[in-house]
mmCIF file of C-alpha atoms in Angstrom:
data_model
loop_
_atom_site.group_PDB
_atom_site.id
_atom_site.type_symbol
_atom_site.label_atom_id
_atom_site.label_comp_id
_atom_site.label_asym_id
_atom_site.label_seq_id
_atom_site.Cartn_x
_atom_site.Cartn_y
_atom_site.Cartn_z
ATOM 1 C CA MET A 1 100.584 116.397 77.198
ATOM 2 C CA GLY A 2 98.845 117.790 79.966
ATOM 3 C CA THR A 3 98.990 116.870 83.687
ATOM 4 C CA ARG A 4 97.476 113.946 84.264
ATOM 5 C CA PRO A 5 94.146 114.588 86.047
ATOM 6 C CA SER A 6 93.232 113.745 89.982
ATOM 7 C CA ARG A 7 90.906 110.769 90.933
ATOM 8 C CA HIS A 8 88.450 113.545 91.917
ATOM 9 C CA SER A 9 88.360 115.302 88.731
ATOM 10 C CA LEU A 10 88.266 111.888 86.695
ATOM 11 C CA ASN A 11 85.437 110.492 88.991
ATOM 12 C CA GLY A 12 83.535 113.668 88.103
ATOM 13 C CA GLU A 13 84.033 113.631 84.398
ATOM 14 C CA LEU A 14 82.827 110.270 84.596
ATOM 15 C CA PHE A 15 79.879 110.843 86.492
ATOM 16 C CA ARG A 16 78.991 113.777 83.718
ATOM 17 C CA GLN A 17 79.518 111.753 80.910
ATOM 18 C CA VAL A 18 77.468 108.517 82.380
ATOM 19 C CA ARG A 19 74.789 109.593 84.318
ATOM 20 C CA SER A 20 73.861 106.533 85.409
ATOM 21 C CA ALA A 21 76.935 105.578 86.701
ATOM 22 C CA ARG A 22 76.129 107.470 90.023
ATOM 23 C CA LEU A 23 73.230 105.515 90.290
ATOM 24 C CA PHE A 24 74.784 102.169 89.982
ATOM 25 C CA VAL A 25 77.632 103.111 92.326
ATOM 26 C CA GLY A 26 75.160 104.284 94.780
ATOM 27 C CA ALA A 27 73.303 100.789 94.485
ATOM 28 C CA ALA A 28 76.243 98.672 95.071
ATOM 29 C CA VAL A 29 77.613 100.927 97.935
ATOM 30 C CA ALA A 30 73.635 100.524 99.243
ATOM 31 C CA LEU A 31 74.167 96.804 98.755
ATOM 32 C CA GLY A 32 77.377 96.729 100.291
ATOM 33 C CA VAL A 33 76.439 98.297 103.593
ATOM 34 C CA LEU A 34 73.632 96.264 103.875
ATOM 35 C CA SER A 35 75.910 92.916 103.774
ATOM 36 C CA ALA A 36 78.282 94.518 106.051
ATOM 37 C CA ALA A 37 75.097 95.088 108.523
ATOM 38 C CA ALA A 38 74.324 91.115 107.849
ATOM 39 C CA THR A 39 77.848 90.272 108.660
ATOM 40 C CA VAL A 40 77.553 92.122 111.857
ATOM 41 C CA ALA A 41 74.470 90.082 112.725
ATOM 42 C CA GLN A 42 75.874 86.679 111.583
ATOM 43 C CA MET A 43 79.148 87.386 114.164
ATOM 44 C CA VAL A 44 76.612 88.337 116.713
ATOM 45 C CA PHE A 45 74.414 85.498 116.126
ATOM 46 C CA LEU A 46 77.572 83.214 116.146
ATOM 47 C CA SER A 47 79.540 84.594 119.410
ATOM 48 C CA ARG A 48 76.102 83.774 121.304
ATOM 49 C CA VAL A 49 75.564 80.388 120.079
ATOM 50 C CA ILE A 50 79.381 79.839 120.674
ATOM 51 C CA ASP A 51 78.877 80.883 124.182
ATOM 52 C CA ARG A 52 75.957 79.559 125.127
ATOM 53 C CA ALA A 53 76.618 76.080 123.679
ATOM 54 C CA PHE A 54 80.183 75.552 124.939
ATOM 55 C CA LEU A 55 80.355 77.426 127.965
ATOM 56 C CA LYS A 56 77.057 77.524 129.233
ATOM 57 C CA GLY A 57 76.123 73.991 128.493
ATOM 58 C CA ALA A 58 73.149 75.076 126.379
ATOM 59 C CA GLY A 59 71.106 72.169 124.236
ATOM 60 C CA LEU A 60 70.192 72.017 120.524
ATOM 61 C CA ALA A 61 66.726 73.182 121.878
ATOM 62 C CA GLU A 62 67.822 76.437 123.560
ATOM 63 C CA VAL A 63 70.245 77.648 120.237
ATOM 64 C CA ARG A 64 67.545 76.230 117.958
ATOM 65 C CA GLY A 65 66.442 79.743 117.450
ATOM 66 C CA LEU A 66 69.758 81.476 117.075
ATOM 67 C CA LEU A 67 71.247 79.088 114.907
ATOM 68 C CA LEU A 68 68.181 79.805 112.559
ATOM 69 C CA ALA A 69 68.918 83.650 112.960
ATOM 70 C CA LEU A 70 72.351 82.904 112.090
ATOM 71 C CA LEU A 71 71.348 80.714 109.009
ATOM 72 C CA GLY A 72 69.471 83.880 107.711
ATOM 73 C CA ALA A 73 72.322 86.266 108.524
ATOM 74 C CA VAL A 74 74.660 83.930 106.113
ATOM 75 C CA LEU A 75 71.950 83.833 103.345
ATOM 76 C CA ALA A 76 71.095 87.196 103.425
ATOM 77 C CA ARG A 77 75.236 88.204 103.491
ATOM 78 C CA ALA A 78 75.864 86.204 100.335
ATOM 79 C CA ALA A 79 72.109 87.015 98.533
ATOM 80 C CA LEU A 80 73.102 90.907 99.095
ATOM 81 C CA SER A 81 76.892 90.242 98.368
ATOM 82 C CA TRP A 82 75.935 88.300 94.879
ATOM 83 C CA ALA A 83 73.140 91.245 94.271
ATOM 84 C CA ARG A 84 76.194 93.834 94.864
ATOM 85 C CA GLU A 85 78.352 92.203 92.137
ATOM 86 C CA VAL A 86 75.912 92.015 89.402
ATOM 87 C CA VAL A 87 74.537 95.710 89.756
ATOM 88 C CA ALA A 88 78.294 96.760 89.716
ATOM 89 C CA GLY A 89 79.576 94.883 86.709
ATOM 90 C CA ARG A 90 76.129 95.577 84.486
ATOM 91 C CA GLY A 91 76.872 99.223 85.908
ATOM 92 C CA ALA A 92 80.036 98.997 84.317
ATOM 93 C CA VAL A 93 79.263 96.905 81.106
ATOM 94 C CA ARG A 94 77.036 99.930 80.501
ATOM 95 C CA VAL A 95 79.547 102.430 81.252
ATOM 96 C CA LYS A 96 81.870 101.088 78.813
ATOM 97 C CA SER A 97 79.352 101.196 76.124
ATOM 98 C CA ALA A 98 78.439 104.665 76.709
ATOM 99 C CA LEU A 99 81.768 105.672 77.153
ATOM 100 C CA ARG A 100 83.226 103.614 73.784
ATOM 101 C CA GLU A 101 79.861 105.546 71.850
ATOM 102 C CA ARG A 102 81.201 108.938 72.814
ATOM 103 C CA LEU A 103 84.861 108.493 72.269
ATOM 104 C CA TYR A 104 83.476 107.177 68.676
ATOM 105 C CA ALA A 105 81.565 109.860 68.179
ATOM 106 C CA GLN A 106 84.081 112.460 69.330
ATOM 107 C CA LEU A 107 86.649 110.824 67.070
ATOM 108 C CA LEU A 108 84.172 111.279 63.915
ATOM 109 C CA ARG A 109 83.587 114.499 64.794
ATOM 110 C CA LEU A 110 87.019 115.688 64.805
ATOM 111 C CA GLY A 111 87.559 114.125 61.439
ATOM 112 C CA PRO A 112 90.274 112.445 59.568
ATOM 113 C CA ALA A 113 92.528 115.491 60.061
ATOM 114 C CA TYR A 114 92.753 114.863 64.063
ATOM 115 C CA ALA A 115 93.319 111.133 63.774
ATOM 116 C CA ALA A 116 96.496 111.737 61.291
ATOM 117 C CA GLY A 117 98.181 113.640 63.413
ATOM 118 C CA GLU A 118 97.960 111.056 66.346
ATOM 119 C CA ARG A 119 99.196 107.318 66.628
ATOM 120 C CA ALA A 120 96.960 105.011 65.468
ATOM 121 C CA GLY A 121 98.040 102.310 67.671
ATOM 122 C CA GLU A 122 97.651 104.521 70.713
ATOM 123 C CA LEU A 123 93.954 105.423 69.789
ATOM 124 C CA ALA A 124 92.968 101.918 69.485
ATOM 125 C CA THR A 125 94.878 100.939 72.633
ATOM 126 C CA THR A 126 92.324 103.845 74.404
ATOM 127 C CA LEU A 127 89.557 102.262 72.678
ATOM 128 C CA THR A 128 89.729 98.920 73.340
ATOM 129 C CA GLU A 129 92.253 98.203 76.400
ATOM 130 C CA GLY A 130 92.148 101.766 78.219
ATOM 131 C CA VAL A 131 87.848 101.336 78.059
ATOM 132 C CA GLU A 132 88.074 97.845 79.683
ATOM 133 C CA ARG A 133 90.227 98.825 82.407
ATOM 134 C CA ILE A 134 87.227 101.313 83.317
ATOM 135 C CA GLU A 135 85.665 98.068 84.402
ATOM 136 C CA PRO A 136 87.720 96.874 87.530
ATOM 137 C CA TYR A 137 87.971 100.450 88.400
ATOM 138 C CA PHE A 138 84.155 101.166 88.127
ATOM 139 C CA ALA A 139 82.735 97.940 89.492
ATOM 140 C CA ARG A 140 85.087 97.632 92.245
ATOM 141 C CA TYR A 141 87.219 100.341 93.190
ATOM 142 C CA LEU A 142 84.668 103.107 93.484
ATOM 143 C CA PRO A 143 82.146 101.308 95.436
ATOM 144 C CA GLN A 144 84.923 100.266 97.835
ATOM 145 C CA VAL A 145 86.293 103.404 98.308
ATOM 146 C CA ALA A 146 83.070 103.854 99.898
ATOM 147 C CA LEU A 147 82.496 101.122 101.831
ATOM 148 C CA SER A 148 86.054 101.320 103.000
ATOM 149 C CA ALA A 149 84.514 104.072 104.896
ATOM 150 C CA ALA A 150 81.128 103.180 105.759
ATOM 151 C CA VAL A 151 82.043 99.617 106.781
ATOM 152 C CA PRO A 152 84.314 100.679 109.810
ATOM 153 C CA LEU A 153 81.869 103.114 110.993
ATOM 154 C CA LEU A 154 79.290 100.566 110.959
ATOM 155 C CA VAL A 155 81.140 98.115 112.967
ATOM 156 C CA ALA A 156 82.518 100.971 115.493
ATOM 157 C CA ALA A 157 78.960 102.243 116.115
ATOM 158 C CA TYR A 158 78.151 98.307 117.109
ATOM 159 C CA VAL A 159 81.330 98.001 119.156
ATOM 160 C CA PHE A 160 81.358 101.161 121.154
ATOM 161 C CA PRO A 161 78.201 101.019 123.333
ATOM 162 C CA ARG A 162 78.470 97.630 124.115
ATOM 163 C CA ASP A 163 82.866 97.855 125.129
ATOM 164 C CA LEU A 164 84.066 101.413 124.782
ATOM 165 C CA SER A 165 87.544 99.904 125.732
ATOM 166 C CA SER A 166 87.484 97.702 122.801
ATOM 167 C CA GLY A 167 86.237 100.795 120.018
ATOM 168 C CA VAL A 168 88.745 102.922 121.294
ATOM 169 C CA LEU A 169 91.604 100.301 120.612
ATOM 170 C CA LEU A 170 90.052 99.713 117.036
ATOM 171 C CA VAL A 171 89.695 103.526 116.567
ATOM 172 C CA ILE A 172 93.537 103.939 117.452
ATOM 173 C CA THR A 173 95.163 101.332 115.490
ATOM 174 C CA ALA A 174 92.476 101.832 112.339
ATOM 175 C CA PRO A 175 94.739 104.877 111.176
ATOM 176 C CA VAL A 176 97.852 102.303 110.618
ATOM 177 C CA ILE A 177 96.042 100.571 107.524
ATOM 178 C CA PRO A 178 95.137 103.751 105.337
ATOM 179 C CA VAL A 179 98.560 105.123 105.971
ATOM 180 C CA MET A 180 100.245 101.948 104.939
ATOM 181 C CA MET A 181 97.807 102.061 101.845
ATOM 182 C CA VAL A 182 99.314 105.456 100.717
ATOM 183 C CA LEU A 183 102.669 104.185 101.437
ATOM 184 C CA VAL A 184 102.795 101.348 99.341
ATOM 185 C CA GLY A 185 100.229 102.324 96.781
ATOM 186 C CA SER A 186 101.871 106.007 95.826
ATOM 187 C CA TYR A 187 104.816 103.550 94.938
ATOM 188 C CA ALA A 188 103.106 100.983 93.382
ATOM 189 C CA GLU A 189 101.489 103.779 91.191
ATOM 190 C CA GLU A 190 104.146 105.210 89.582
ATOM 191 C CA HIS A 191 104.893 101.696 88.267
ATOM 192 C CA ILE A 192 101.779 101.060 86.870
ATOM 193 C CA GLN A 193 101.496 104.289 84.894
ATOM 194 C CA ARG A 194 104.855 103.325 83.415
ATOM 195 C CA GLN A 195 102.963 99.917 82.262
ATOM 196 C CA TRP A 196 100.099 101.667 80.718
ATOM 197 C CA GLN A 197 102.427 104.120 78.970
ATOM 198 C CA SER A 198 104.538 100.872 77.748
ATOM 199 C CA LEU A 199 101.492 99.120 76.619
ATOM 200 C CA SER A 200 100.239 102.010 74.485
ATOM 201 C CA ARG A 201 103.936 102.347 72.965
ATOM 202 C CA MET A 202 103.646 98.731 72.193
ATOM 203 C CA GLY A 203 100.260 98.838 70.706
ATOM 204 C CA ALA A 204 101.229 101.727 68.594
ATOM 205 C CA TYR A 205 104.360 100.453 67.507
ATOM 206 C CA PHE A 206 102.835 97.009 66.716
ATOM 207 C CA LEU A 207 99.940 98.877 64.718
ATOM 208 C CA ASP A 208 102.398 100.714 62.859
ATOM 209 C CA ALA A 209 104.299 97.684 61.840
ATOM 210 C CA LEU A 210 101.603 95.983 60.423
ATOM 211 C CA GLN A 211 100.641 98.781 58.822
ATOM 212 C CA GLY A 212 104.044 99.131 56.788
ATOM 213 C CA LEU A 213 104.216 95.586 56.449
ATOM 214 C CA THR A 214 104.216 95.473 52.473
ATOM 215 C CA THR A 215 106.980 98.632 52.777
ATOM 216 C CA LEU A 216 109.019 96.431 55.091
ATOM 217 C CA LYS A 217 108.988 93.510 52.856
ATOM 218 C CA ILE A 218 109.524 95.000 49.810
ATOM 219 C CA PHE A 219 113.248 96.376 51.323
ATOM 220 C CA GLY A 220 113.812 93.221 53.200
ATOM 221 C CA ARG A 221 113.521 94.878 56.460
ATOM 222 C CA GLU A 222 110.655 92.792 58.225
ATOM 223 C CA ALA A 223 113.231 90.396 59.912
ATOM 224 C CA ALA A 224 114.736 93.473 61.472
ATOM 225 C CA GLU A 225 111.091 94.590 62.671
ATOM 226 C CA GLU A 226 110.313 91.576 63.757
ATOM 227 C CA ARG A 227 113.276 91.417 66.491
ATOM 228 C CA ARG A 228 112.525 95.396 66.939
ATOM 229 C CA VAL A 229 108.619 93.925 67.938
ATOM 230 C CA ALA A 230 109.612 91.321 70.361
ATOM 231 C CA ALA A 231 112.187 93.647 72.080
ATOM 232 C CA VAL A 232 109.320 96.083 72.592
ATOM 233 C CA SER A 233 107.016 92.951 74.062
ATOM 234 C CA GLU A 234 110.082 91.949 76.022
ATOM 235 C CA GLU A 235 110.250 95.238 77.486
ATOM 236 C CA PHE A 236 106.192 95.372 78.366
ATOM 237 C CA ARG A 237 106.503 91.889 79.731
ATOM 238 C CA GLU A 238 109.417 92.874 81.879
ATOM 239 C CA ARG A 239 107.202 95.892 83.339
ATOM 240 C CA THR A 240 104.002 94.070 83.564
ATOM 241 C CA MET A 241 105.750 91.871 86.003
ATOM 242 C CA ARG A 242 107.299 94.388 88.175
ATOM 243 C CA VAL A 243 103.793 95.895 88.500
ATOM 244 C CA LEU A 244 102.358 92.369 89.507
ATOM 245 C CA LYS A 245 105.576 92.216 92.089
ATOM 246 C CA PHE A 246 104.853 95.357 93.648
ATOM 247 C CA ALA A 247 100.965 94.603 93.602
ATOM 248 C CA PHE A 248 101.893 91.276 95.587
ATOM 249 C CA LEU A 249 103.864 93.104 98.170
ATOM 250 C CA SER A 250 101.675 95.775 98.677
ATOM 251 C CA GLY A 251 98.796 93.273 99.563
ATOM 252 C CA LEU A 252 101.263 91.062 101.791
ATOM 253 C CA VAL A 253 102.405 94.663 103.702
ATOM 254 C CA LEU A 254 98.453 95.235 104.264
ATOM 255 C CA GLU A 255 97.902 91.841 105.182
ATOM 256 C CA PHE A 256 100.664 91.837 107.589
ATOM 257 C CA MET A 257 99.602 95.147 108.996
ATOM 258 C CA THR A 258 95.962 94.078 109.361
ATOM 259 C CA ALA A 259 97.182 90.578 111.010
ATOM 260 C CA VAL A 260 99.304 92.601 113.591
ATOM 261 C CA SER A 261 96.233 94.672 114.025
ATOM 262 C CA ILE A 262 94.157 92.165 115.181
ATOM 263 C CA ALA A 263 96.629 90.327 116.958
ATOM 264 C CA LEU A 264 97.092 93.422 119.289
ATOM 265 C CA ILE A 265 93.142 93.502 119.797
ATOM 266 C CA ALA A 266 93.280 89.655 120.538
ATOM 267 C CA VAL A 267 96.169 89.966 123.100
ATOM 268 C CA VAL A 268 94.049 92.641 124.844
ATOM 269 C CA LEU A 269 90.848 91.085 124.708
ATOM 270 C CA GLY A 270 92.575 88.042 126.058
ATOM 271 C CA VAL A 271 94.120 89.788 128.763
ATOM 272 C CA ARG A 272 90.212 91.189 129.653
ATOM 273 C CA LEU A 273 89.097 88.193 129.753
ATOM 274 C CA VAL A 274 91.178 86.452 132.470
ATOM 275 C CA SER A 275 90.818 89.458 134.363
ATOM 276 C CA GLY A 276 87.263 89.156 134.210
ATOM 277 C CA SER A 277 86.755 92.787 133.032
ATOM 278 C CA ILE A 278 84.785 91.291 129.757
ATOM 279 C CA SER A 279 82.673 88.610 128.847
ATOM 280 C CA PHE A 280 83.173 85.853 126.917
ATOM 281 C CA GLU A 281 80.491 86.182 124.238
ATOM 282 C CA GLU A 282 81.513 89.869 124.198
ATOM 283 C CA ALA A 283 85.115 89.428 123.343
ATOM 284 C CA LEU A 284 84.303 86.772 120.930
ATOM 285 C CA VAL A 285 82.150 89.026 118.724
ATOM 286 C CA VAL A 286 84.678 92.156 119.041
ATOM 287 C CA LEU A 287 87.192 89.881 118.049
ATOM 288 C CA LEU A 288 85.147 88.178 114.975
ATOM 289 C CA LEU A 289 84.255 91.890 113.687
ATOM 290 C CA ALA A 290 87.869 93.090 113.787
ATOM 291 C CA PRO A 291 88.885 91.586 110.520
ATOM 292 C CA GLU A 292 85.468 93.263 108.963
ATOM 293 C CA PHE A 293 86.634 96.613 110.826
ATOM 294 C CA TYR A 294 90.192 96.597 108.849
#
């Protein structure tokens, strides 16, 4: 077996094999950026409504325009998020179909001599479960990678001209999240790779057992083979539960670090609000945008 390709080379190979993949990813990212812009507008209008209605005593007639603008931003955000999911989902389906066609064509070109030297179960697992796993990778992971850089830049571009101190604080605390993602994700990746190897072995073993079922029954070995299949299945279950445990722990760590960063922002804004160095509207909009930034 060769070395496992890096994500960069894997993405390049994916885009090379399925040329429409780049188009769908680009469209999903563009819709995600527009959705983030609608979110910024929503938070701005919301902070203005709260500031004028609750602190300045404005009536319904005075904030009606802001409420309509807020409603428009909410609807725009929902529509753009829905469109992004649809585009990414359809793109993933097209990518899966194209990859399956290419894999089947490649197997036909290689012929039976190649298939005889490989485990049929592993080939079947790759063509089915392996290709299916492209969908979340393509529909969610790849667009989110670009959005993870674009959305914080969009939020920072709005905050910096209006409140330099808050913008600097956001930029200073921002590296905590990717650093924790790398530390936690690199540890979880090892277990995910082992789980995939376990799935491949289980699929190969189970298919081989089915193909040789007649021979096993002739020699009275079906009960022993049943126990071995059960043992392989139990091993896969344990690895799957271990992967899920690390996935939940990873999410917990990232949520905790995000909460700590937002709490730090809130404390600093509260102190500045009491001292009078920032207005309530500006402090509220920064606090509302902080979760989107992280």
